[in-house]
Amino acid sequence: MQLIHNLPEIFEEFGEQRRRAFLEIKEYKEKGIPVIGMYCAYFPTELAMAVGAIPVGLCSFSNETVPSAERKLPKSMCPLVKSSYGFAIEDKCPFFHFADLVIGETTCDGKKKMYEMMAEFKPVFVMELPNSQSEKSLEFWKQEIIRTKEYLEEHFQVIITDEKMKNAIRLGNNIRKSLLRLCEVMKLEPAPVLGGDIQKIVSGSKYRFDFRTTPEVVDGITERILKEYRQGKRLDSRPRILVTGCPIGGDSLKVIQAIEENGGVVVAVENCSGVKTLDRMIDEDDPDIYGAIARRYLATGCSIMTPNDNRIELIGRIVDEYSVDGVVEMILRGCHATGAESVYIQQFVTEEKNIPYMAIETDYSKGDQGQIDTRMSAFMELIADRKAGSEHIDINYCYRLMLPSYKDSDNEQDSRLQTLFEYTKMPIVVLNQQGKCIANVGVESRQEVQGYQEEYVLPEKSGYCIVFYTDKCLQNKARQIAKIVGTYYTMKKALLISSNTEIVDNKEKPDFLWLIFHGEYGVDILEQELQPEYQIIERQVQKMKKLYLLSGIKGKNDRDKLIQKCRSILEREDVDIKVIVGNGFHKLTQKMDNLELVQVSFMIGEDCNPRKKLYLIEEYYQELIVHYIKNEMDEMDSHIEELEIIKEEDYKKNTNLYETLYYYLFFKQNAMYAAAKLKIHRNTLLYRVARINELIHLDDMEYIKSQRLLMSMQLERIKEKKGKKL
């Protein structure tokens, strides 16, 4: 079969296949072809094909129908079960609507109860699935498959002959083999395409009801990918991720999306909708047809099996064969089996395979998308550091190395740069605005270094800092180091200007200062009073506020006189305005930055103290810091999910976990210092910390995430202390 589309079009076409299948299923029904709906990979689809029916996966991956399901089901139940039941009772799934029969299975308690309720308005047949993969379980499962076969024969009035069954097995194997070959293109390094695109093909193929042509179509896509790969069309080298855990699709694809939008590539999906369902074939030569079917399907490595050695074995093979750099496990909230088994998966991945592991507990809502992105970005950076052998490079330590001081001599500046180079092994060049080298370490000029470089432009394009590196995995670290060095030289320049300002004041040269007025009566009076002594060199009007830039402020004494003058004017009865006095500055090039600070301070001041008439910028330095931190790092929002969990525990059980967490993090997880501050015994503190770990997995948390928790708590303490809303 000749493919006429480009690969991106093919991926999108398969991504939309499920939607097109909504209409196609109606056409098949009108032709008299029966439809069997299913939810689980344990159902042998060959039985449906042998009876002449279309096996189709029913809708179960959307948050849209969860609220309607929660009217009957507990909110704590797995979102997959709630979504499935919601689609059924709202009749929003065309596959469910046209299904003649739904095949269920006794995998988890939630599904079993759902099938009971679903049977009230739809024919449902439940297969009794054993919870282990022993020989006795295999014999039981074989008999269960035969029981299902006999039920289908009776329900559809069709005889399933051995020949029909063998043909269905052969077709099922061919489809699995073609999809497995497609997945195996991701063994190439670098990867040829994004894993999300491969997942579109694998998922979309299940909704191609012309099953006989599916292997040919999928093989054609595989050949197209390999051909373009040989032509050089491929991704850059990225961290190679294996996704495992609960069934993934629809709204939970946000995990795959987060991985690939943050610099990784999903080379394999082990979940039920991925390699797990393609890995094993049914033995076509086994004379015991139903025993062969039972053996293949019971071997599926699902977390409901005890023990679940097959899943560990499959993950191990994928890690080796696909050159996996890290494993991400997606756990749906309420899925106790996968959640409990994650302990074994993490131990196997980190200890036996010696690669990073991260668990993402989520549901189908979009509320945690930002948090997932943040965690995934840090995870990709961790893997990139490992691949580049740069785990030793601590960016926080780099900051500490480069903190400037008033007393830094030129030699001390060079020493800081040299120490940073010795620590990172990355050559650094700093250029001025004209491109002249003003500092360098590890290299004489930028032309000498082979490999890659990251450039940081200093404010107002006053210079450039360039960091060189040889391994592309070091790109993010190099970018951060370039910014640190650039910030160092910017701060040094600011310190120099600040020290020179004192001299300027002594020589009585003028500096500048913003005044902002807000109100209806008295602005003209204030302006007239100021005009004789201070020169108003610029006037602006912004959103009912008048902004005046004054000249002639000669240091702190002049500013104090100005403040006193404003205060006396504001006490007059014919003046009804509010005023904020900014800080003086020396160069007009700084005026817009200074204005922004004054405007934000005015906004904060009016919010915090609405009855005041005179505001001074220095009264709100702390709030300004918090304001800019919150703007720069929205992850530090005080409504972090982990903190809400701790607060809820405190509320329910009258514990003191929130304060314990704060001081435990504040003292860098030093139990002795934290216990002393809280005035409790160290063992009491350790008991509380153990409970905190149960709730939010603090010990497994990345350092940056724990510091964000601390910062969020500090922001809340500032709010509570001042009784103000930032």
XYZ file of C-alpha atoms in Angstrom:
726
model
C 0.000 0.000 0.000
C 1.439 3.375 -1.002
C 1.215 6.174 1.529
C 0.629 9.577 -0.039
C 0.605 11.614 3.173
C 3.465 13.218 5.077
C 4.208 11.671 8.458
C 2.698 14.537 10.515
C -0.537 14.169 8.530
C -0.543 10.419 9.124
C -0.051 10.881 12.865
C -2.916 13.370 13.033
C -5.090 11.128 10.886
C -4.649 8.243 13.316
C -5.100 10.644 16.219
C -8.541 11.480 14.821
C -9.374 7.857 13.904
C -11.405 7.352 17.076
C -13.641 10.314 16.220
C -14.224 9.042 12.682
C -14.975 5.612 14.119
C -17.943 7.165 15.972
C -19.693 7.447 12.596
C -18.291 4.231 11.128
C -19.646 2.099 13.969
C -23.190 3.161 13.071
C -22.644 2.075 9.466
C -21.430 -1.350 10.587
C -24.458 -1.712 12.835
C -26.761 -0.863 9.948
C -25.111 -3.676 7.969
C -26.047 -6.104 10.744
C -22.511 -6.561 12.106
C -22.587 -6.934 15.919
C -20.444 -4.776 18.241
C -18.803 -5.960 21.476
C -17.592 -3.261 23.858
C -14.681 -3.837 26.223
C -12.585 -1.997 28.808
C -9.627 -4.272 29.499
C -6.626 -5.845 27.756
C -7.431 -9.215 29.360
C -10.415 -9.759 27.049
C -9.298 -11.922 24.059
C -10.447 -9.829 21.098
C -9.996 -12.939 18.930
C -13.242 -14.283 20.435
C -15.140 -11.250 19.133
C -13.541 -11.469 15.676
C -14.282 -15.204 15.486
C -17.964 -14.581 16.189
C -18.028 -11.979 13.384
C -18.319 -8.974 15.723
C -16.300 -5.782 16.026
C -14.398 -5.535 19.341
C -14.089 -1.898 20.356
C -12.607 -0.149 23.376
C -15.240 1.916 25.188
C -14.770 5.552 26.206
C -13.009 5.929 29.545
C -10.282 8.602 29.427
C -12.080 11.936 29.814
C -12.759 14.188 32.790
C -15.927 15.437 31.066
C -18.176 12.669 32.390
C -16.642 12.286 35.862
C -19.033 14.749 37.614
C -22.148 12.869 36.468
C -20.620 9.554 37.587
C -19.836 11.022 41.018
C -23.555 11.402 41.657
C -23.572 7.641 42.197
C -19.959 6.618 42.652
C -17.600 7.757 45.440
C -15.388 10.705 44.550
C -12.395 8.761 45.845
C -12.861 6.080 43.184
C -10.433 5.744 40.279
C -11.103 8.353 37.542
C -10.994 5.661 34.847
C -13.962 3.890 36.438
C -15.845 7.155 36.987
C -15.207 8.306 33.435
C -16.316 4.940 32.006
C -19.536 4.914 34.003
C -20.177 8.582 33.260
C -19.985 7.973 29.502
C -22.409 5.050 29.890
C -25.108 6.813 31.930
C -24.889 10.012 29.874
C -24.943 8.021 26.610
C -22.055 10.127 25.293
C -20.025 7.219 23.918
C -21.252 6.054 20.466
C -19.382 2.764 20.880
C -21.258 2.041 24.103
C -24.529 3.179 22.525
C -24.225 0.770 19.574
C -22.651 -2.099 21.536
C -24.780 -5.247 21.597
C -22.834 -6.505 24.587
C -20.237 -5.250 27.088
C -17.542 -7.664 28.248
C -16.337 -6.981 31.771
C -13.647 -8.614 33.876
C -12.949 -8.917 37.608
C -9.739 -6.866 37.628
C -10.383 -4.290 40.372
C -13.188 -3.702 42.891
C -14.217 -0.441 41.241
C -14.819 -2.076 37.875
C -16.679 -5.003 39.391
C -19.173 -2.683 41.076
C -19.434 -0.570 37.940
C -20.388 -3.631 35.888
C -23.128 -4.460 38.408
C -24.626 -1.008 37.983
C -24.093 -0.982 34.226
C -25.960 -4.273 33.845
C -29.129 -2.448 34.886
C -29.371 -0.805 31.454
C -26.962 -2.749 29.165
C -26.222 -6.447 28.551
C -22.969 -7.167 30.440
C -20.988 -10.394 30.608
C -18.252 -10.508 33.286
C -15.226 -12.796 32.928
C -13.872 -14.137 36.236
C -10.180 -13.257 36.130
C -7.800 -15.007 38.584
C -5.422 -12.815 40.589
C -2.250 -14.838 39.978
C -0.461 -16.429 37.015
C 0.004 -19.939 38.412
C -0.769 -23.186 36.597
C -4.074 -23.525 38.480
C -4.970 -19.965 37.496
C -4.096 -20.736 33.875
C -6.424 -23.730 33.797
C -9.187 -21.650 35.420
C -8.694 -18.846 32.894
C -8.810 -21.300 29.995
C -12.182 -22.570 31.197
C -13.362 -18.982 31.626
C -12.423 -18.215 28.004
C -14.344 -21.290 26.855
C -17.328 -20.158 28.967
C -17.160 -16.739 27.299
C -16.941 -18.366 23.855
C -20.046 -20.443 24.569
C -21.910 -17.372 25.843
C -21.047 -15.442 22.660
C -22.244 -18.338 20.512
C -25.560 -18.405 22.330
C -25.966 -14.612 22.475
C -25.275 -14.082 18.766
C -26.561 -17.454 17.555
C -23.261 -18.270 15.837
C -20.978 -21.317 16.020
C -17.303 -20.497 16.584
C -15.439 -23.244 14.745
C -11.765 -24.035 15.315
C -11.050 -22.693 11.834
C -12.691 -19.343 12.626
C -10.743 -19.186 15.861
C -7.419 -19.943 14.146
C -8.058 -17.266 11.513
C -8.859 -14.730 14.228
C -5.670 -15.688 16.120
C -3.591 -15.294 12.961
C -5.084 -11.869 12.236
C -4.659 -10.719 15.846
C -1.006 -11.776 15.824
C -0.370 -9.975 12.531
C -1.850 -6.754 13.895
C 0.229 -7.011 17.080
C 3.427 -7.774 15.138
C 2.977 -4.780 12.846
C 2.320 -2.437 15.785
C 5.274 -3.874 17.708
C 7.553 -3.259 14.694
C 6.284 0.318 14.648
C 7.049 0.774 18.361
C 10.537 -0.672 17.872
C 11.596 2.201 15.598
C 11.983 4.079 18.889
C 14.981 1.867 19.678
C 16.951 4.088 17.287
C 19.195 6.741 18.847
C 18.366 9.521 18.399
C 14.667 8.759 18.197
C 13.065 9.226 14.749
C 9.807 10.824 15.946
C 8.035 11.805 19.146
C 6.594 9.012 21.264
C 3.267 10.842 21.364
C 2.986 10.347 17.590
C 3.697 6.614 17.877
C 1.024 6.431 20.564
C -1.480 8.039 18.186
C -0.889 5.210 15.690
C -1.088 2.457 18.323
C -4.281 3.862 19.876
C -5.889 4.858 16.581
C -5.301 1.432 15.022
C -7.745 -0.079 17.528
C -10.508 1.953 15.888
C -9.783 0.809 12.340
C -12.542 -1.718 11.882
C -11.141 -3.033 8.609
C -8.823 -5.228 10.670
C -7.398 -7.182 7.721
C -5.743 -4.114 6.195
C -4.337 -2.790 9.485
C -0.982 -4.690 9.336
C -0.314 -3.423 5.802
C -1.153 0.180 6.718
C 0.959 0.134 9.898
C 3.908 -1.525 8.119
C 3.752 1.228 5.498
C 4.025 3.880 8.217
C 6.975 2.053 9.782
C 8.793 1.953 6.450
C 8.106 5.644 5.890
C 9.591 6.523 9.299
C 12.707 4.409 8.647
C 13.153 5.858 5.159
C 13.001 9.429 6.449
C 15.343 8.487 9.298
C 17.919 7.266 6.787
C 17.505 10.608 4.994
C 18.415 12.394 8.220
C 14.915 13.385 9.386
C 15.089 12.631 13.085
C 14.936 14.287 16.502
C 17.918 15.696 18.323
C 19.273 13.524 21.102
C 16.921 13.758 24.101
C 16.432 11.995 27.447
C 14.755 8.671 26.560
C 11.763 7.954 28.782
C 9.705 4.833 29.448
C 6.153 5.515 30.621
C 4.522 2.835 32.762
C 1.629 2.558 35.205
C -2.148 2.838 34.784
C -3.906 2.740 31.393
C -3.077 5.953 29.558
C -5.058 7.870 26.956
C -7.278 10.897 26.429
C -6.869 13.419 29.239
C -4.080 11.438 30.930
C -1.898 11.849 27.821
C -0.899 15.117 29.531
C 1.922 13.095 31.124
C 3.417 12.141 27.737
C 2.852 15.691 26.542
C 4.677 17.117 29.572
C 7.656 14.813 28.998
C 8.073 15.778 25.366
C 7.362 19.486 25.827
C 10.093 19.610 28.471
C 12.832 18.142 26.321
C 12.337 14.372 26.634
C 11.096 11.722 24.221
C 8.852 8.804 25.177
C 10.546 5.830 23.536
C 8.110 3.276 24.960
C 4.734 3.110 26.681
C 4.484 -0.034 28.796
C 0.915 0.674 29.963
C -2.093 -1.351 28.771
C -2.392 0.929 25.751
C 1.230 0.333 24.730
C 3.875 -2.370 24.450
C 2.297 -4.498 27.186
C -0.555 -5.536 24.871
C 1.784 -6.178 21.899
C 4.620 -8.060 23.561
C 3.366 -11.643 23.427
C 1.768 -13.589 20.561
C -0.651 -16.502 20.690
C 0.994 -19.781 19.648
C -0.675 -20.469 16.296
C 0.658 -24.059 16.180
C -0.624 -25.115 19.607
C -3.352 -27.756 19.124
C -4.886 -26.573 22.421
C -6.379 -23.410 20.910
C -8.037 -22.058 24.033
C -5.090 -23.002 26.219
C -2.826 -20.967 23.906
C -5.195 -17.991 24.105
C -5.359 -18.289 27.900
C -1.571 -18.488 28.196
C -1.020 -15.356 26.135
C -3.624 -13.145 27.854
C -3.017 -14.300 31.435
C 0.679 -13.417 31.009
C -0.242 -9.719 30.808
C 1.760 -7.950 33.533
C -1.007 -6.006 35.271
C -0.698 -4.721 38.848
C -3.800 -6.697 39.864
C -1.675 -9.869 39.597
C 0.112 -11.185 42.689
C 3.026 -11.493 42.238
C 3.486 -9.449 39.076
C 6.869 -10.692 37.887
C 5.911 -10.407 34.213
C 5.640 -6.619 34.441
C 9.080 -6.331 36.051
C 10.524 -8.605 33.357
C 8.953 -6.543 30.544
C 10.088 -3.218 32.006
C 13.613 -4.624 32.317
C 13.656 -5.678 28.661
C 12.304 -2.323 27.494
C 14.898 -0.422 29.547
C 17.707 -2.453 27.927
C 16.411 -2.698 24.363
C 15.163 0.886 24.048
C 18.180 2.429 25.880
C 15.906 4.076 28.430
C 17.354 6.941 30.487
C 14.488 7.319 32.976
C 11.114 5.859 33.942
C 7.930 7.835 34.617
C 5.062 5.978 36.262
C 1.575 7.436 35.817
C -0.664 6.470 38.745
C -4.342 7.376 38.699
C -5.623 8.567 42.075
C -7.644 5.789 43.661
C -5.820 2.989 41.817
C -4.513 1.210 44.903
C -2.976 -1.755 43.051
C -0.701 0.364 40.836
C 0.038 2.759 43.685
C 1.152 -0.067 45.960
C 3.166 -1.785 43.244
C 5.033 1.426 42.430
C 7.285 0.664 45.422
C 8.609 -2.424 43.610
C 8.872 -0.626 40.272
C 10.885 2.215 41.787
C 13.181 -0.214 43.590
C 13.773 -2.241 40.413
C 14.370 0.804 38.204
C 16.672 2.714 40.577
C 18.579 -0.170 42.166
C 18.798 -2.835 39.469
C 18.700 -0.659 36.345
C 20.355 2.339 38.038
C 18.305 4.973 36.216
C 16.032 7.737 37.592
C 12.377 7.049 38.391
C 9.502 9.426 39.019
C 5.874 8.716 39.940
C 3.121 11.086 38.812
C -0.132 10.646 40.741
C -2.885 12.361 38.790
C -6.430 12.208 37.460
C -8.135 13.446 34.304
C -8.418 17.096 35.355
C -6.063 19.817 34.118
C -5.519 21.343 37.556
C -2.101 19.733 38.054
C -0.740 20.371 34.555
C 1.572 23.155 35.760
C 2.885 21.023 38.599
C 3.501 18.092 36.242
C 5.366 20.377 33.825
C 7.543 21.710 36.636
C 8.405 18.260 37.956
C 9.031 16.924 34.460
C 11.361 19.800 33.598
C 13.443 19.038 36.703
C 13.392 15.304 35.875
C 14.638 15.915 32.320
C 17.380 18.143 33.681
C 18.419 15.435 36.149
C 18.680 12.883 33.329
C 20.567 15.301 31.081
C 23.030 15.932 33.918
C 23.539 12.199 34.404
C 24.124 11.625 30.696
C 26.616 14.474 30.575
C 28.282 13.371 33.805
C 27.467 16.764 35.341
C 25.432 15.723 38.379
C 28.098 17.424 40.476
C 27.197 20.864 39.102
C 24.923 22.459 41.686
C 23.476 25.685 40.264
C 22.771 27.022 43.755
C 26.449 26.566 44.606
C 27.385 28.420 41.401
C 25.260 31.332 42.593
C 27.065 31.361 45.938
C 30.454 31.303 44.197
C 29.588 34.395 42.170
C 27.840 36.574 44.772
C 29.397 40.042 44.372
C 30.671 42.316 47.109
C 31.461 46.014 47.459
C 35.014 45.001 48.332
C 35.721 42.849 45.260
C 38.919 43.935 43.577
C 39.658 43.054 39.954
C 41.794 40.152 41.155
C 38.963 38.877 43.345
C 36.589 39.078 40.362
C 38.999 36.990 38.298
C 39.334 34.567 41.210
C 35.557 34.049 41.395
C 35.417 33.319 37.674
C 38.388 30.939 37.900
C 36.784 29.054 40.802
C 33.552 28.718 38.817
C 35.483 27.348 35.831
C 37.359 24.828 37.976
C 34.023 23.664 39.403
C 32.045 23.442 36.124
C 34.857 22.836 33.593
C 33.030 25.219 31.237
C 35.095 27.998 29.594
C 33.628 31.505 30.018
C 34.100 34.775 28.135
C 32.601 38.155 29.095
C 32.476 40.874 26.400
C 31.556 44.539 26.614
C 29.087 46.310 24.324
C 31.732 46.719 21.615
C 32.665 43.026 21.718
C 35.932 43.546 23.589
C 36.852 40.827 26.094
C 36.704 42.135 29.664
C 37.025 38.766 31.433
C 37.758 35.216 30.370
C 38.642 31.880 31.899
C 39.474 28.549 30.282
C 39.728 30.149 26.842
C 41.382 33.189 25.272
C 38.671 33.939 22.693
C 35.335 32.548 21.579
C 36.789 31.250 18.305
C 39.034 28.751 20.089
C 36.306 26.484 21.513
C 34.744 23.644 19.551
C 31.223 22.503 20.381
C 28.280 24.544 21.637
C 27.809 27.862 23.414
C 25.127 29.678 25.395
C 24.989 33.469 25.408
C 23.443 35.777 28.007
C 22.862 39.405 27.030
C 23.435 41.917 29.838
C 20.726 44.542 30.469
C 20.525 47.345 27.914
C 22.833 45.213 25.724
C 25.763 46.530 27.716
C 27.681 43.307 27.199
C 27.542 39.556 26.719
C 28.468 36.490 28.740
C 29.253 33.327 26.753
C 29.622 29.842 28.263
C 31.056 27.006 26.160
C 30.254 23.294 26.466
C 30.920 20.140 24.441
C 28.009 17.865 25.374
C 24.540 19.005 24.273
C 23.084 17.508 27.440
C 24.805 20.361 29.283
C 22.822 23.030 27.424
C 20.485 23.904 30.281
C 23.321 24.054 32.830
C 25.374 26.240 30.478
C 22.417 28.595 29.989
C 21.972 28.940 33.755
C 25.698 29.533 34.343
C 25.789 32.194 31.616
C 22.928 33.973 33.361
C 24.692 33.716 36.742
C 27.897 35.243 35.398
C 25.937 37.896 33.504
C 23.972 38.712 36.653
C 27.229 38.968 38.600
C 28.617 41.626 36.272
C 25.279 43.446 36.204
C 25.205 43.542 40.028
C 28.824 44.687 40.154
C 27.933 47.542 37.839
C 24.929 48.429 39.993
C 27.092 48.388 43.133
C 29.592 50.668 41.409
C 26.821 53.094 40.421
C 25.471 52.981 43.977
C 28.848 53.802 45.484
C 29.386 56.594 42.974
C 25.954 58.036 43.807
C 27.197 58.938 47.288
C 29.974 60.987 45.712
C 27.471 62.592 43.354
C 25.331 63.598 46.338
C 28.344 65.105 48.104
C 29.041 67.227 45.041
C 25.386 68.311 45.125
C 24.700 67.122 41.594
C 20.965 66.545 41.070
C 19.307 63.171 41.017
C 15.716 62.285 40.149
C 12.627 60.956 41.891
C 9.104 59.880 40.905
C 5.985 61.136 42.665
C 2.642 59.492 41.910
C -0.662 61.248 42.742
C -4.088 59.657 42.805
C -7.263 61.609 43.575
C -9.591 64.406 42.438
C -8.836 67.470 44.585
C -5.498 69.026 45.285
C -3.083 67.784 42.644
C -2.685 71.304 41.264
C -2.128 72.675 44.780
C 0.587 70.123 45.449
C 2.203 70.863 42.101
C 2.220 74.611 42.801
C 3.776 74.069 46.238
C 6.553 71.892 44.828
C 7.277 73.914 41.699
C 9.400 76.692 43.278
C 11.814 74.241 44.916
C 11.765 71.189 42.622
C 11.828 71.057 38.859
C 9.088 68.869 37.320
C 10.832 67.631 34.187
C 8.226 65.078 33.067
C 4.490 64.583 33.518
C 2.519 61.460 32.654
C -1.077 60.405 33.142
C -1.785 56.673 33.487
C -5.187 55.286 34.469
C -6.341 58.309 36.495
C -2.914 58.698 38.154
C -0.545 61.605 37.555
C 3.148 60.712 37.463
C 5.666 63.490 38.049
C 9.416 63.085 37.583
C 11.212 65.618 39.798
C 14.750 66.883 39.454
C 16.823 68.603 42.104
C 16.756 65.999 44.880
C 20.210 66.141 46.480
C 20.388 63.020 48.633
C 18.517 61.791 51.711
C 18.076 65.192 53.377
C 16.340 66.674 50.349
C 14.094 63.631 50.080
C 13.121 63.897 53.763
C 12.255 67.587 53.243
C 10.111 66.631 50.240
C 8.263 63.984 52.274
C 7.579 66.462 55.068
C 6.334 69.038 52.554
C 3.942 66.480 50.993
C 2.699 65.427 54.427
C 1.837 69.014 55.417
C 0.021 69.640 52.122
C -2.031 66.427 52.443
C -3.323 67.598 55.834
C -5.124 70.553 54.222
C -8.932 70.262 53.929
C -8.955 71.320 50.263
C -6.607 68.480 49.308
C -7.997 64.949 48.850
C -5.347 62.888 47.130
C -2.954 60.018 47.795
C 0.755 60.299 47.106
C 3.662 57.870 46.972
C 7.250 59.091 47.165
C 9.790 56.971 45.287
C 13.517 56.616 45.812
C 16.037 58.917 44.210
C 18.128 57.734 41.265
C 21.020 59.262 39.360
C 20.634 58.394 35.667
C 17.582 59.086 33.523
C 18.208 55.729 31.790
C 16.988 54.138 35.041
C 13.723 56.065 35.182
C 11.370 53.392 33.759
C 12.654 50.637 36.046
C 12.319 53.037 38.964
C 8.792 54.019 37.892
C 7.723 50.381 37.758
C 8.876 49.829 41.342
C 7.032 52.920 42.546
C 3.829 51.935 40.724
C 3.859 48.418 42.165
C 4.566 49.851 45.639
C 1.617 52.253 45.261
C -0.663 49.367 44.281
C 0.509 47.319 47.270
C 0.231 50.310 49.603
C -3.350 51.117 48.569
C -4.304 47.469 48.976
C -2.651 47.124 52.369
C -3.469 50.556 53.837
C -6.410 52.070 51.941
C -6.882 54.914 54.461
C -3.384 56.305 54.236
C -2.647 59.419 52.192
C 1.146 59.328 52.031
C 3.041 56.180 51.024
C 6.807 55.704 50.973
C 8.356 53.033 48.763
C 10.668 51.835 51.558
C 7.639 50.805 53.627
C 6.881 48.034 51.136
C 10.270 46.515 50.314
C 9.291 43.164 51.795
C 6.012 43.089 49.876
C 7.841 44.106 46.688
C 10.204 41.168 47.054
C 7.285 38.797 47.529
C 5.445 40.355 44.558
C 8.347 39.777 42.189
C 9.057 36.306 43.506
C 5.447 35.332 42.854
C 5.599 36.798 39.341
C 8.843 35.034 38.511
C 7.967 31.675 40.061
C 4.314 30.924 39.893
C 5.119 27.418 41.206
C 5.529 29.063 44.594
C 1.845 29.843 44.806
C 0.677 29.262 48.367
C -2.010 26.886 47.173
C 0.463 24.100 46.426
C -1.372 20.806 46.555
C 0.954 19.268 49.146
C 0.347 22.119 51.558
C -3.402 21.765 51.170
C -3.082 18.080 52.086
C -1.134 18.972 55.240
C -3.648 21.682 56.199
C -6.536 19.271 55.752
C -4.822 16.747 58.032
C -4.296 19.457 60.672
C -7.946 20.457 60.405
C -9.301 16.912 60.644
C -7.057 15.565 63.399
C -5.941 18.743 65.179
C -2.280 17.922 64.507
C 0.555 20.397 64.124
C 2.028 19.086 60.891
C 2.019 22.384 58.980
C 4.238 24.205 61.489
C 6.377 21.095 61.861
C 6.912 20.961 58.089
C 7.820 24.655 58.028
C 10.563 24.471 60.656
C 11.786 21.087 59.405
C 12.384 22.640 55.961
C 13.585 25.948 57.422
C 16.367 24.161 59.334
C 17.284 22.147 56.216
C 15.631 18.976 57.594
C 17.730 19.033 60.753
C 15.496 17.230 63.257
C 17.373 18.453 66.329
C 17.113 22.166 65.462
C 13.481 21.867 64.339
C 12.478 20.031 67.524
C 14.209 22.662 69.658
C 12.389 25.471 67.871
C 9.026 23.709 68.288
C 9.875 22.854 71.921
C 9.056 19.174 71.439
C 11.030 15.963 71.879
C 13.042 14.864 68.845
C 11.091 11.566 68.703
C 7.827 13.513 68.552
C 9.174 15.484 65.625
C 10.300 12.312 63.823
C 6.830 10.831 64.316
C 5.287 13.936 62.724
C 7.789 13.874 59.848
C 6.934 10.220 59.203
C 3.259 11.203 58.910
C 4.180 14.069 56.563
C 6.070 11.560 54.412
C 3.001 9.352 54.245
C 0.942 12.299 53.019
C 3.245 14.085 50.564
C 6.352 11.844 50.134
C 8.705 14.567 51.367
C 11.810 12.353 51.406
C 11.340 11.542 47.693
C 10.804 15.182 46.765
C 13.386 17.016 44.647
C 15.329 19.690 46.548
C 13.911 22.509 44.410
C 10.343 21.350 45.056
C 10.903 21.228 48.824
C 12.327 24.760 48.718
C 9.235 25.934 46.848
C 7.113 24.472 49.591
C 9.165 26.414 52.130
C 8.889 29.625 50.113
C 5.119 29.190 49.781
C 4.830 28.793 53.539
C 6.977 31.876 54.096
C 4.716 33.873 51.786
C 1.689 32.750 53.777
C 3.379 33.703 57.054
C 4.040 37.205 55.722
C 0.364 37.547 54.820
C -0.799 36.314 58.202
C 1.696 38.449 60.103
C 0.647 41.662 58.429
C -3.015 40.727 58.015
C -2.860 41.954 54.461
C -3.593 40.500 51.085
C -0.771 40.775 48.586
